[in-house]
Each structure stands twice: as structure tokens, then as C-alpha cells.
Short mmCIF file of C-alpha atoms and ligand atoms in Angstrom, two decimals:
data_model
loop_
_atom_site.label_atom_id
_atom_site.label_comp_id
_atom_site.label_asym_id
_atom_site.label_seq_id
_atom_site.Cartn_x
_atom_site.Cartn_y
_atom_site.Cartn_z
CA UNK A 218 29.86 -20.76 5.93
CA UNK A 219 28.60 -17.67 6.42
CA UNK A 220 28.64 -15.85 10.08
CA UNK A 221 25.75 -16.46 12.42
CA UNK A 222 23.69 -13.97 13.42
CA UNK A 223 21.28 -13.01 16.29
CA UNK A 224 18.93 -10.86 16.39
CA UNK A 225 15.30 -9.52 18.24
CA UNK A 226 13.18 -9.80 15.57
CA UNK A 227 14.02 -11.02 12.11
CA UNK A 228 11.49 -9.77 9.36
CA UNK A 229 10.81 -11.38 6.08
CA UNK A 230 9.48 -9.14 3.19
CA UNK A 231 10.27 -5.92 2.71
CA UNK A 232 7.47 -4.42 1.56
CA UNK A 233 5.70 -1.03 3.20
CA UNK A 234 4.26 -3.75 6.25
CA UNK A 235 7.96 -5.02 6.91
CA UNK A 236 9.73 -1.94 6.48
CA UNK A 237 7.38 0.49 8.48
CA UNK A 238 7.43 -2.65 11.41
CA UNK A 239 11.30 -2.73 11.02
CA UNK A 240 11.58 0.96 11.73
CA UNK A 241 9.38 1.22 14.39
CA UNK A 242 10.97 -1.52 16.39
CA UNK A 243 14.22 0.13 15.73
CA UNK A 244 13.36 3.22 16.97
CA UNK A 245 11.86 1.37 20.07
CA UNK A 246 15.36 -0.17 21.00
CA UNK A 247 14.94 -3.45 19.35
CA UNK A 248 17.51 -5.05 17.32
CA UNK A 249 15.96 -6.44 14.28
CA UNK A 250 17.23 -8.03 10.47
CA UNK A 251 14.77 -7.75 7.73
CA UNK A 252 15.37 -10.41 4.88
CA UNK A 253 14.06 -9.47 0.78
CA UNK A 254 14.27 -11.90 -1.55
CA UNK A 255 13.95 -9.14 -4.89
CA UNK A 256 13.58 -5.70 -4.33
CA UNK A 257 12.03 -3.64 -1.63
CA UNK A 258 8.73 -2.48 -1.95
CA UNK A 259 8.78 -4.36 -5.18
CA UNK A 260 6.02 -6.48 -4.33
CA UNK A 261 2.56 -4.55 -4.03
CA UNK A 262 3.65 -1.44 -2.12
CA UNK A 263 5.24 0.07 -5.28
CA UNK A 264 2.49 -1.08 -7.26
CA UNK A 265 -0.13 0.63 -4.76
CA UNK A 266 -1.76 4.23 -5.62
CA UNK A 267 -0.23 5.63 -2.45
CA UNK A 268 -3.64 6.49 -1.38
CA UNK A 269 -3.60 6.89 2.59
CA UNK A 270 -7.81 6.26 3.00
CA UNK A 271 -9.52 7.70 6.00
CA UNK A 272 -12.21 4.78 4.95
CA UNK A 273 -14.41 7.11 2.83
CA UNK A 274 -14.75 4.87 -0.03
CA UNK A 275 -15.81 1.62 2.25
CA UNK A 276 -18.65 3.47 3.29
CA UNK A 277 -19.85 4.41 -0.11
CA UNK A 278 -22.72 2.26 0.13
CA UNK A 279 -23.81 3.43 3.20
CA UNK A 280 -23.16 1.10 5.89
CA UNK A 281 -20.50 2.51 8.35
CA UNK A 282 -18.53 -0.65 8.53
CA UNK A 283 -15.55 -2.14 10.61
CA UNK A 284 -13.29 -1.18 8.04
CA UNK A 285 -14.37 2.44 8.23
CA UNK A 286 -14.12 2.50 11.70
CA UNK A 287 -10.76 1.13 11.94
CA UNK A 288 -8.94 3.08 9.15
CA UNK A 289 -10.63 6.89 9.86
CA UNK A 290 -7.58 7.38 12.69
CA UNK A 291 -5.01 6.54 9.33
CA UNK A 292 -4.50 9.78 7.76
CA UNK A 293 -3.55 11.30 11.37
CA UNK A 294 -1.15 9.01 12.06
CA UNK A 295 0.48 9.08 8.76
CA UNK A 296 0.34 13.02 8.64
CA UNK A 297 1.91 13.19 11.92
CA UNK A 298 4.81 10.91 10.73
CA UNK A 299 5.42 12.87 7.11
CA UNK A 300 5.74 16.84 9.64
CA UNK A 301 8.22 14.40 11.76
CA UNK A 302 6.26 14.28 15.09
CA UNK A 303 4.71 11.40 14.35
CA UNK A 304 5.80 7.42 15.39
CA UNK A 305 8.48 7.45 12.54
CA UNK A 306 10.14 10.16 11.00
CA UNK A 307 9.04 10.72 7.62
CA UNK A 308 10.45 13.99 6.73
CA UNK A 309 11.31 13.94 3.13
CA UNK A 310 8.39 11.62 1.95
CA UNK A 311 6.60 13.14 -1.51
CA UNK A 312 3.30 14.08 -0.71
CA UNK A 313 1.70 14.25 -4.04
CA UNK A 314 -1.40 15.41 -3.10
CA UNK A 315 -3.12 16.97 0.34
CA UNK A 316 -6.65 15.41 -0.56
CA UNK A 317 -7.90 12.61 -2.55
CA UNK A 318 -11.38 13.71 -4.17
CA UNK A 319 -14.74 12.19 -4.91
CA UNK A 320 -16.13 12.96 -8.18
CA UNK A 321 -19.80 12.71 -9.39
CA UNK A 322 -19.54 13.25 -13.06
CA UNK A 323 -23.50 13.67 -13.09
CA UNK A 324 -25.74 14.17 -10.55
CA UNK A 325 -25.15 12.56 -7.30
CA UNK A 326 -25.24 8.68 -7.56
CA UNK A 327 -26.27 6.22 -5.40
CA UNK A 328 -26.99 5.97 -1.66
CA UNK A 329 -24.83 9.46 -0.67
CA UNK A 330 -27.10 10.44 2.41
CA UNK A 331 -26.06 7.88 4.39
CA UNK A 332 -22.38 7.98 2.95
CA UNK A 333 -22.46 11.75 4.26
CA UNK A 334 -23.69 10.69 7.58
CA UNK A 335 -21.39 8.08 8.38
CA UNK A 336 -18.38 8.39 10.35
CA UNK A 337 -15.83 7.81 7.94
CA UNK A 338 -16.62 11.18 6.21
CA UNK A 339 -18.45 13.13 8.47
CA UNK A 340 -16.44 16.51 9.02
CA UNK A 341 -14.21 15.35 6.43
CA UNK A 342 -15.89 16.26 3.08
CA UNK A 343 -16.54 19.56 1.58
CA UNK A 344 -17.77 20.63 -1.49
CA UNK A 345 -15.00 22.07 -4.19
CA UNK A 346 -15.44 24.24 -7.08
CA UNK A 347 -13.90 26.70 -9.84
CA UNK A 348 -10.53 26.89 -9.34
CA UNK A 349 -10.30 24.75 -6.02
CA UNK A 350 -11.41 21.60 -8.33
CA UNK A 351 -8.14 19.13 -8.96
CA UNK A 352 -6.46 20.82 -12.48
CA UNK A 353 -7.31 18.52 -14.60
CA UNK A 354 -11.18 18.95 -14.35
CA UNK A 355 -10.71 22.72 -14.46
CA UNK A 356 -12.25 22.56 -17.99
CA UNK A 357 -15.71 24.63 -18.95
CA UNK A 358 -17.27 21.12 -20.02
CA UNK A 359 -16.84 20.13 -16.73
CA UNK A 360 -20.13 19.39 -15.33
CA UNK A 361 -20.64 17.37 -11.74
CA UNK A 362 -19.81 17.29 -8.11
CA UNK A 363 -16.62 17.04 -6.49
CA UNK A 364 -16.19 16.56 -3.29
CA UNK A 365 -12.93 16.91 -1.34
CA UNK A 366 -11.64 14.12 1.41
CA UNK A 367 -9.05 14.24 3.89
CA UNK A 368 -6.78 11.68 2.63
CA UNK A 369 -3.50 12.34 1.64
CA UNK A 370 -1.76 10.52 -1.64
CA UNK A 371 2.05 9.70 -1.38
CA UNK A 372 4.63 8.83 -3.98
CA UNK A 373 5.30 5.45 -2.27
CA UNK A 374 8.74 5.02 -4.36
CA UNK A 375 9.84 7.71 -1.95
CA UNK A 376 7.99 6.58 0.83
CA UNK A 377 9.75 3.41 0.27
CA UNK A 378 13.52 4.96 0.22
CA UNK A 379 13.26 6.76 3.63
CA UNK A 380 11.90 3.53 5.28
CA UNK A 381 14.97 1.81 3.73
CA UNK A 382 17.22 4.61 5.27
CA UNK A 383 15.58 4.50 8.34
CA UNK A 384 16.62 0.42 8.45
CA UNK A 385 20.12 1.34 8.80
CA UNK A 386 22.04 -1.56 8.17
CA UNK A 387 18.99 -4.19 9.85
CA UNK A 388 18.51 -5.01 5.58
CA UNK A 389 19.68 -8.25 4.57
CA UNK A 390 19.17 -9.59 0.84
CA UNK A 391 18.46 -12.89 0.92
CA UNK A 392 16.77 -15.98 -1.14
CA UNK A 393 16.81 -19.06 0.33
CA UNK A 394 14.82 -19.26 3.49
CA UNK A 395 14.98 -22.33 5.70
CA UNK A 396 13.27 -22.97 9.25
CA UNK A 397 15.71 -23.26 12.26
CA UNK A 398 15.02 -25.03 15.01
CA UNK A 399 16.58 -25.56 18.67
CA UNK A 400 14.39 -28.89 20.13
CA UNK A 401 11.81 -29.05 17.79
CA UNK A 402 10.89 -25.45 18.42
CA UNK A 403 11.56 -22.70 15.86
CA UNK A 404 14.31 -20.89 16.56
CA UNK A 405 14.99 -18.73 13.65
CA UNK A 406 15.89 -19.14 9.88
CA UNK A 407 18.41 -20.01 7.74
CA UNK A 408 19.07 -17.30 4.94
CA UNK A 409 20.85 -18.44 2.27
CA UNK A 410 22.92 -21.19 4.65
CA UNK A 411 23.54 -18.30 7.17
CA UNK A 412 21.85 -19.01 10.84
CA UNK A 413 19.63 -16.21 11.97
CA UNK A 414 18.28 -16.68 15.53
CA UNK A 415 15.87 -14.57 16.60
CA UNK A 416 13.56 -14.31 19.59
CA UNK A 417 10.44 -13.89 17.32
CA UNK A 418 10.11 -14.24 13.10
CA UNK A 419 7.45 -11.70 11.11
CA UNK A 420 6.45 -12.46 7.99
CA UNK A 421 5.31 -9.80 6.33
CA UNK A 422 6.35 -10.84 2.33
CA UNK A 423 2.66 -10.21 0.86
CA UNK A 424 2.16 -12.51 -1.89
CA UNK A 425 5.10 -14.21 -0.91
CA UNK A 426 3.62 -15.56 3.05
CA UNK A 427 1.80 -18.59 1.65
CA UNK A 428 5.16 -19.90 -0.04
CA UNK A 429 6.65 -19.49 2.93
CA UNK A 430 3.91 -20.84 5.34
CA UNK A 431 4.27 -24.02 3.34
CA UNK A 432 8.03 -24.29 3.64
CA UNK A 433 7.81 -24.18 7.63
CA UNK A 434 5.11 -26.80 7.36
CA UNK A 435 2.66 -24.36 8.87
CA UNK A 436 -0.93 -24.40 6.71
CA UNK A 437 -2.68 -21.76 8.94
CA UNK A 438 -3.66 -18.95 8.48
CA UNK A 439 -4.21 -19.11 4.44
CA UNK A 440 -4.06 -16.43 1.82
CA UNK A 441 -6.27 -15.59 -0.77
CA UNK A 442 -5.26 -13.29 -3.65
CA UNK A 443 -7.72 -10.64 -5.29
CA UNK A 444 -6.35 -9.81 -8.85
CA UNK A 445 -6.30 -6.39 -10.37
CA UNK A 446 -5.61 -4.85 -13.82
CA UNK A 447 -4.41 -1.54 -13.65
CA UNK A 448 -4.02 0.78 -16.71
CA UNK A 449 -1.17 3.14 -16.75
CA UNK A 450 -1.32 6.29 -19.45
CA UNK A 451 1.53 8.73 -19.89
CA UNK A 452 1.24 11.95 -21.85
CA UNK A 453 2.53 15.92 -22.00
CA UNK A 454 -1.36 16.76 -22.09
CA UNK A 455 -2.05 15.36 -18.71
CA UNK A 456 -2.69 16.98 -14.93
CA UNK A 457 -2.83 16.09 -11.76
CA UNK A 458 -6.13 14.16 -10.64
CA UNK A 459 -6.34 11.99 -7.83
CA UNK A 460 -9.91 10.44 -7.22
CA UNK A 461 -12.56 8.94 -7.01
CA UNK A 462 -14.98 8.68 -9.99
CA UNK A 463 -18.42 7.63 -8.24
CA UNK A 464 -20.48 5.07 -10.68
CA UNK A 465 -23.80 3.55 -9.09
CA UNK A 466 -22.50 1.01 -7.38
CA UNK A 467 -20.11 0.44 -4.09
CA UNK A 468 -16.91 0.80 -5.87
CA UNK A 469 -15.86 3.63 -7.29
CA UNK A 470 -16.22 3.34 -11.60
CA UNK A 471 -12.27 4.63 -11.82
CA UNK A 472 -9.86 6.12 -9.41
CA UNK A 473 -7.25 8.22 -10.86
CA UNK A 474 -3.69 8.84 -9.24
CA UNK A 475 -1.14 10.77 -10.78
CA UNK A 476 2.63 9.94 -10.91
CA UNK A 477 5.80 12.58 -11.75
CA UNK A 478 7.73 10.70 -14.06
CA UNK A 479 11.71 11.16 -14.72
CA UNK A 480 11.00 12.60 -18.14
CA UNK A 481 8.90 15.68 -16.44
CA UNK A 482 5.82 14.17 -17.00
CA UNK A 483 2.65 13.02 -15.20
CA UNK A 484 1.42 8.95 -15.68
CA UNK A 485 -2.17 8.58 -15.16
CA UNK A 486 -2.66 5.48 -12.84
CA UNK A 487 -6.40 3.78 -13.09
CA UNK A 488 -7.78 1.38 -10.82
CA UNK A 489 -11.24 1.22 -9.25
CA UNK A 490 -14.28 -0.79 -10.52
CA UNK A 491 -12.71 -0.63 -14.05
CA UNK A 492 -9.13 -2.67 -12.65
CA UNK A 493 -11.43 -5.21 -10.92
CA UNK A 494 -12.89 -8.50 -12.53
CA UNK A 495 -14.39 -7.24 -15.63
CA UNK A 496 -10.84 -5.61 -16.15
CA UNK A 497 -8.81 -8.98 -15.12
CA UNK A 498 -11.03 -10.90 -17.43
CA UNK A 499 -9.64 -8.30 -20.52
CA UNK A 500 -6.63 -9.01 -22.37
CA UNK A 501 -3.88 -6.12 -22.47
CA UNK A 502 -5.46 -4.31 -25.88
CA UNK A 503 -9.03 -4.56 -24.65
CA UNK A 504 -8.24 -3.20 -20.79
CA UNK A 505 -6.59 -0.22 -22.89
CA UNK A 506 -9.61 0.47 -25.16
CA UNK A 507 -11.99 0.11 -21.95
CA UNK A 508 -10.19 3.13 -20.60
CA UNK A 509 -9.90 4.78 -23.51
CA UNK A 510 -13.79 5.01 -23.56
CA UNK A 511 -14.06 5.48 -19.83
CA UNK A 512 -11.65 8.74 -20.06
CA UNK A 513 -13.32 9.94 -23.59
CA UNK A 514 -16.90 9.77 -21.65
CA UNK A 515 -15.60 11.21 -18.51
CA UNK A 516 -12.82 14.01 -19.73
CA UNK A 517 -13.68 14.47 -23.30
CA UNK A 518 -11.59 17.56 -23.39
CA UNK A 519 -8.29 16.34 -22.44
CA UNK A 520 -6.14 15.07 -25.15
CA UNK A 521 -4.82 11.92 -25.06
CA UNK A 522 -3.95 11.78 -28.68
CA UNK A 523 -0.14 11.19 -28.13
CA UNK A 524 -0.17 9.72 -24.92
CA UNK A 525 1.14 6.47 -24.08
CA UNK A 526 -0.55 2.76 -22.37
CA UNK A 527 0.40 0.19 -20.50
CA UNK A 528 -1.31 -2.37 -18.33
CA UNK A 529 -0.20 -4.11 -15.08
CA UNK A 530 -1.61 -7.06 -13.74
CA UNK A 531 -1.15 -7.09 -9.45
CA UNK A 532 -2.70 -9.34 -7.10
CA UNK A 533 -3.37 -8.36 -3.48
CA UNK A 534 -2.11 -10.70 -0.92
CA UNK A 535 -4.57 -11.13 2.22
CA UNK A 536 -5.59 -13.34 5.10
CA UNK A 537 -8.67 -15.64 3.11
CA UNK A 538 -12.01 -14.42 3.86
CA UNK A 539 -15.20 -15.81 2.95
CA UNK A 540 -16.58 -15.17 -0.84
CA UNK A 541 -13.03 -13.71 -1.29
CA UNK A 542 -14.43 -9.97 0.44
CA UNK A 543 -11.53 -7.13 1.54
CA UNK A 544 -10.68 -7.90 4.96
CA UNK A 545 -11.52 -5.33 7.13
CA UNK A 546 -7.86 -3.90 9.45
CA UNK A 547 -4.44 -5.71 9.16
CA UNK A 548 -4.30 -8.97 10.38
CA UNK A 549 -1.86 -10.76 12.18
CA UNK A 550 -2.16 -13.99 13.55
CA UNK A 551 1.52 -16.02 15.34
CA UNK A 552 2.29 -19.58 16.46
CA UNK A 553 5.00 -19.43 19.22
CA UNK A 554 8.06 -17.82 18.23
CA UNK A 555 6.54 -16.91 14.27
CA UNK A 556 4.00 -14.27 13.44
CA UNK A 557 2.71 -13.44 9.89
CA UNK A 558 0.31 -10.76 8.48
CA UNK A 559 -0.55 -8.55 5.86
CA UNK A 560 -1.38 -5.17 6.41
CA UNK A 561 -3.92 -5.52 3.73
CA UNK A 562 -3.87 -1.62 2.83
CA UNK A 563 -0.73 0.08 2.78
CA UNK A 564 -2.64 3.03 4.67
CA UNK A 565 -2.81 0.09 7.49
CA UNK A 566 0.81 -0.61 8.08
CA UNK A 567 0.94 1.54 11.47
CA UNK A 568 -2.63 -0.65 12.24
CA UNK A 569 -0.07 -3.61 11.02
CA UNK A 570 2.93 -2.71 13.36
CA UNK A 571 0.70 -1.86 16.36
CA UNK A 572 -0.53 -5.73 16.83
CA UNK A 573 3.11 -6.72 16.41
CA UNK A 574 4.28 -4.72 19.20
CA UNK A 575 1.02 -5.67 21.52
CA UNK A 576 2.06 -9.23 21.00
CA UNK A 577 5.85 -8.75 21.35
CA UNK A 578 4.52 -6.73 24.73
CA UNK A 579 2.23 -9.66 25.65
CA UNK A 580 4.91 -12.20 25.47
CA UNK A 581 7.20 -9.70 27.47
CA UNK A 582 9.96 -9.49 24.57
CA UNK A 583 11.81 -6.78 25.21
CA UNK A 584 15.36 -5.28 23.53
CA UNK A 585 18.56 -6.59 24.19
CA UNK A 586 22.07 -5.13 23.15
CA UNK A 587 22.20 -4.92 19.74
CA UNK A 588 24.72 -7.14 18.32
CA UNK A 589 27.38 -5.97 15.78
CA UNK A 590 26.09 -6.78 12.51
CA UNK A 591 29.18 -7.52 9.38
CA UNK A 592 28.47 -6.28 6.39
CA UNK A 593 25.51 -7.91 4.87
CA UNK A 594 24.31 -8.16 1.27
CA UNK A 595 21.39 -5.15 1.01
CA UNK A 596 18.62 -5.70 -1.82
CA UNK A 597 17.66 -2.43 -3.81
CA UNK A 598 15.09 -0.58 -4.03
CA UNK A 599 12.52 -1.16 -6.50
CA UNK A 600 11.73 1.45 -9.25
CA UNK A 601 8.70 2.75 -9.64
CA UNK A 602 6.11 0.68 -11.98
CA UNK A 603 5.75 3.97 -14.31
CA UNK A 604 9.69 4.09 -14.81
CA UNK A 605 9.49 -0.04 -15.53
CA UNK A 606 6.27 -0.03 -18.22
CA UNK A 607 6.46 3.53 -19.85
CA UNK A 608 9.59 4.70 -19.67
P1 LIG B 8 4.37 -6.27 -0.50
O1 LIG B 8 4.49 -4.84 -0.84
O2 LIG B 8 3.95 -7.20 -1.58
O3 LIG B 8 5.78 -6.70 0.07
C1 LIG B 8 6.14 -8.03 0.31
C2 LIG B 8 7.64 -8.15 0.12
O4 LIG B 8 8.05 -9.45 0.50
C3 LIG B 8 8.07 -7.97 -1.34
O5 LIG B 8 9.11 -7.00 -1.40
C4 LIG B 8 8.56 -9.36 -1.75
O6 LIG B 8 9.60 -9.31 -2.69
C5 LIG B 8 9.02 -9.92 -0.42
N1 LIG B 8 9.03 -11.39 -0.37
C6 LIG B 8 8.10 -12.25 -0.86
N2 LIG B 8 8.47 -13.51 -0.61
C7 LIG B 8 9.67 -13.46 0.05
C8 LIG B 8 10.55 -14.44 0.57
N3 LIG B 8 10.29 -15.74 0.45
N4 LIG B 8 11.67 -14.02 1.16
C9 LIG B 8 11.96 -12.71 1.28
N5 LIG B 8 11.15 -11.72 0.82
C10 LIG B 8 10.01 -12.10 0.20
N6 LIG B 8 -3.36 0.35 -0.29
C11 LIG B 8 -3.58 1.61 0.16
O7 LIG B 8 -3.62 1.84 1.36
N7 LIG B 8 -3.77 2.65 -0.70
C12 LIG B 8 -3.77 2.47 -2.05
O8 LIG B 8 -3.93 3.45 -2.80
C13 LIG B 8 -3.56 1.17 -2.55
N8 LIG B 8 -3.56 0.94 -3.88
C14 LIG B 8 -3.28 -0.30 -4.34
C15 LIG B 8 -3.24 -0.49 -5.73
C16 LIG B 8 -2.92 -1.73 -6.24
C17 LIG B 8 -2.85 -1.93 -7.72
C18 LIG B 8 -2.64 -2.81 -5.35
C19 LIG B 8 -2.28 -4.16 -5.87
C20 LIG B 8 -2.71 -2.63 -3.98
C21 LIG B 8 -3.03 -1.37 -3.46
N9 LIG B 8 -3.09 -1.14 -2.09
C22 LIG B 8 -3.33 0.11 -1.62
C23 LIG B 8 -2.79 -2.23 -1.14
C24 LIG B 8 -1.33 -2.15 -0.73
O9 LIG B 8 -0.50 -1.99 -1.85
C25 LIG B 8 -0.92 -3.42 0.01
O10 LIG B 8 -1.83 -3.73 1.04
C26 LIG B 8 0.46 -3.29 0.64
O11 LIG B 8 1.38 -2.71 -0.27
C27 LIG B 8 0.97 -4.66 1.06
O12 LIG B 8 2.23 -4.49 1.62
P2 LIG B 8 3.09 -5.74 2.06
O13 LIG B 8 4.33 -5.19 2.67
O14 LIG B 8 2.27 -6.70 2.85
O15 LIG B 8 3.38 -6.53 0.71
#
């Protein structure tokens, strides 16, 4: 039998939401263990476009919204954190890009005034041109707007290794995960036969929080999953791009981020509109052609004749909502000693961590002496999704 343990806080899932929470509590004097069942990151987080949104492209149709309001303060925070002043130290992160840009390809579609207006972009958006547009529209065909925003874009596989450093030796890989009580009342969990007690359990495992809801016996709150089919395309011919490509409607028609692979070169990664349900409902070889024709239309003179496709199908794990919308902030709801959430952006996970410290602070939990931890199994980190389907 292995050794008990004791601990703060024990986190399950380490994706960016358990990870970032893990190091903040650390750095706050709290002892904590954070169980994985696979790989970290591994889940969504590595799967994500690493695109830290200020909440411009929830007010593309106009309406300044919650979720606008909520995310604008994002970038800020996570700036501060990458320069290492911030609430973690994320020195070393890859920033892949300084902006994230929306991209007209004709004339300006859609309801813009109002997007202008609202608070999400205002001050944040300025017109680019000639050489100041992203490389790979730096082509004499290029005709349309581009607009610049004031949202970073990370290379989350890196993001993901400094969050694993900064968990010391809190990481525990684990697989079996049973409820412990003390009286009826939960207590902890038992990871793989090995008693954790903790003073409060997060579950932050994405995907993975309903599955475990259900093995506690808990039913509340429930989880609804939004599919997504990605497209990823390698080639030598490619550039940097990371944005927004504005259709008609609220979502944008593509967004393109851009990925250094091992090999030296840069992996087109498509979402947007064209990853959503008209994409989900395509088989592999269809979602390929689909973007085939979307990049011939919109970049006709970059050459994709040798490049290389894949597809990825992803689901994003949230709290249910009604008519299965985005929920707008993290959310975070706890029972006693448990609390579960999802960040539901990745660009939320400080938004994520903040309500689990206001209810740790609520409940008056505060740090005790951190107790000597043996050496514990640690799950790896997970490789990026470019490295996996076009290597
Ligand atoms: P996950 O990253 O899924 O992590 C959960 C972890 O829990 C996993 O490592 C999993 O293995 C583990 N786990 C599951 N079950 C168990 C268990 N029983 N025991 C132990 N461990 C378990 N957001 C942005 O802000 N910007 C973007 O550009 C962006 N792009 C996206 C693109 C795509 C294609 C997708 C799908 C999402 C995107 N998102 C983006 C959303 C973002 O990726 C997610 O909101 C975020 O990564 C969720 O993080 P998480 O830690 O909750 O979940």
C-alpha cells in the first residue's frame, strides 16, 4: 500500500486551468498535489490556438456582452505574467505573436460600427498596412482590411512546460480516482489505492469533470461539450498569420494560427466558423477540401501545392448552458470540501484561479506546513498536436 498523503488542495486535471491554479496556490504558500490521468495539457489546452482574447471577437456582432466585459482585463494579466511581474512567473513562455489580427478580405462586413464602439476593442484596434500587415498577406493581390488587436498568441506546448516546472514536485500521475470520506463527508481521494486527504478537492480535468462528477455520486453542475473540427496544413511555402478572417456573420469565417514545427517549418492551424458544425458534420477528406477552397479564395497566391493535411476532431468541455451557447467567464461552482470548473477559455484560467482562491478565502482555508512529499510518479507532458498528426 502505497504512503498516505496530505495535502491543502489536491487538483485533478492538469490541463492550463489546473496547472495555472496549482502554481498560483503554490506561490501563495499553499501545499497542493495535482493528479493527471494521461498527459498534461493533453486534453484541450494543447489542442487550443493559444489565442489570449481581449474579447474582440464576442463583440463582433455588436452587442458588448458579459463575455467581453469579463475577458478585456486578460491580455494584461497574461502580459504581465510572460515580462515576470505578473501573478506567476512566465519568463520563458513562446510568444508567437504580439497581436492577433482581424481581416476583412473585402470590404468591411457586417455590423463593424458598433463592434468599433464597444468596449472590448475600443483603443485596441488600429488599422495595418504595407509592410506592417502579418507576412503572409504581404502579397500585391492582397486586397482588404486588416485590422490589428491587442491580443497576444502563445505556443501553449511551452506555456504548458513552465507551468509544469513551476509545480515542482506537487505533480502526481495517477488513474484511478476514488472518493474518500471521513463520516460521510468527503475527505479527499484515493489515487490509484493511495489516500490523499486534502482540505479542499478542484476538479479542473475538462472533458474529463463529468466522469468524475458521476463517480463521487455528485450530478450537479453538468457539462455540455461543443465539438470542433480543426484542419491542420504544413508546408515550406507557408508564413506566419494569426487571425481573424471576418465572414458576415458573428463568427469569424476562419481563424488562422501558426505553429513552428521541429522540422523548421510553420503548420497552419484553422478553426473559426469553418471548424464549427458544418465542419463536424464533414468527414476527414471533405473538411480538407473545404479548406482547400476557403484558402484558394482567400490567399490565392500562396502555394500550397506540396503542403501537407490533417484534421483533428476536439470537443470543448463547459458548464451546460441553454441551446448549448459559450458560457460567458470561467465557472466554478463547489459542494463542501469539492469544487469543479472549467475555465472555458484558456485566456480565462487567471479568471479560473481567482474564484478558487475567493472561495478558499471565504471558507478561511489558509496554508499549513507543507508536508514532505516521496517521490511520486509524474505524468509527461503532452506533445504538441502538429508534432502528433504531421510530423
Ligand atoms: P484540458 O486542457 O482538457 O485539461 C484537462 C486535463 O484533465 C487533461 O490533461 C486530462 O487528461 C485530465 N483529466 C481528465 N480526466 C481526468 C481524471 N479522471 N483524472 C485525472 N486527470 C484527468 N481558448 C483560448 O483562450 N484561446 C484559444 O485560442 C483557444 N482555442 C481553442 C481551440 C480549440 C480547437 C479548442 C478545443 C479549444 C480552444 N480554446 C481556446 C479553449 C481552451 O483550449 C480550453 O478552454 C482550455 O484549454 C480548457 O482547459 P482545461 O484545463 O479545463 O481542460
Amino acid at each position: 500500500m502505497s504512503q498516505a498523503l496530505s495535502t491543502d488542495v489536491l487538483i485533478v486535471g492538469g490541463g492550463i486551468a489546473g496547472l495555472w491554479l496549482n502554481a498560483r496556490l503554490r506561490q501563495l504558500g499553499y501545499s497542493t498535489l495535482l493528479v493527471e490521468n494521461a498527459s498534461l495539457g493533453g486534453g484541450q489546452s494543447v489542442k487550443s490556438q493559444g489565442i489570449i482574447h481581449g474579447g474582440a471577437k464576442y463583440a463582433l456582432h455588436g452587442a458588448l456582452t458579459g463575455a467581453s466585459e469579463a475577458i478585456a482585463d486578460m491580455p494584461r494579466r497574461w502580459r504581465d505574467a510572460l515580462a515576470g511581474n505578473g501573478e506567476l512567473d512566465l519568463t520563458g513562455v513562446r510568444q508567437l505573436s504580439e497581436a492577433h489580427y482581424l481581416w476583412s478580405p473585402g470590404s468591411l462586413a457586417g455590423n463593424l460600427t458598433s463592434f468599433f464602439a464597444s468596449k472590448a476593442v475600443r483603443g485596441r484596434v488600429d488599422q495595418v498596412k504595407g509592410e506592417q500587415l502579418p507576412p503572409a498577406l504581404q502579397h500585391p493581390k492582397f486586397k482588404g482590411k486588416v485590422y490589428r488587436l491587442a491580443e497576444l498568441v502563445l505556443d501553449v506546448p511551452s506555456l504548458i512546460s513552465r507551468l509544469a516546472t513551476l509545480a515542482g514536485d506537487s505533480l502526481l500521475a495517477g488513474h484511478e480516482i476514488a472518493p474518500l470520506h471521513d463520516n460521510n463527508q468527503l475527505a479527499g481521494l484515493r489515487v490509484d489505492g493511495r489516500e490523499i486527504r486534502a482540505q479542499r478537492v478542484v476538479l479542473s480535468a475538462g472533458a474529463g469533470n463529468a466522469a468524475l462528477l458521476a463517480s463521487l455520486g455528485i450530478s450537479q453542475p453538468t457539462q455540455q461539450l461543443r465539438p470542433l473540427h480543426m484542419v491542420l496544413v504544413k508546408g515550406p511555402s507557408l508564413k506566419p498569420l494569426y487571425a481573424h478572417c471576418l465572414g458576415g456573420g458573428p463568427k469569424p469565417r476562419v481563424t488562422v494560427t501558426t505553429h513552428p514545427a521541429a522540422d523548421g517549418q510553420w503548420v497552419w492551424y484553422l478553426g473559426g466558423d469553418i471548424a464549427e458544425a458544418a465542419g463536424v458534420a464533414r468527414d476527414e477528406a471533405a473538411q480538407i477540401k473545404a479548406a482547400q477552397q476557403e484558402l484558394g479564395d482567400l490567399l490565392p497566391w500562396v502555394d500550397l501545392s506540396s503542403a501537407r493535411w490533417a484534421t483533428l476532431r476536439v470537443d470543448r468541455a463547459e458548464p451546460a448552458q441553454s441551446g448549448l451557447v459559450r458560457p460567458d467567464n470561467a465557472f466554478l461552482a463547489d459542494q463542501g470540501k469539492l469544487l469543479v470548473g472549467w475555465p472555458t477559455k484558456l485566456a480565462l484560467s487567471p479568471d479560473f484561479s481567482d474564484r478558487v482562491l475567493a472561495a478558499l478565502e471565504r471558507d478561511g482555508i489558509q496554508p499549513s506546513q507543507p508536508p514532505t512529499l516521496p517521490e511520486l510518479p509524474r505524468p509527461a507532458v503532452a506533445r504538441p498536436v502538429w508534432e502528433e498528426l504531421l510530423p
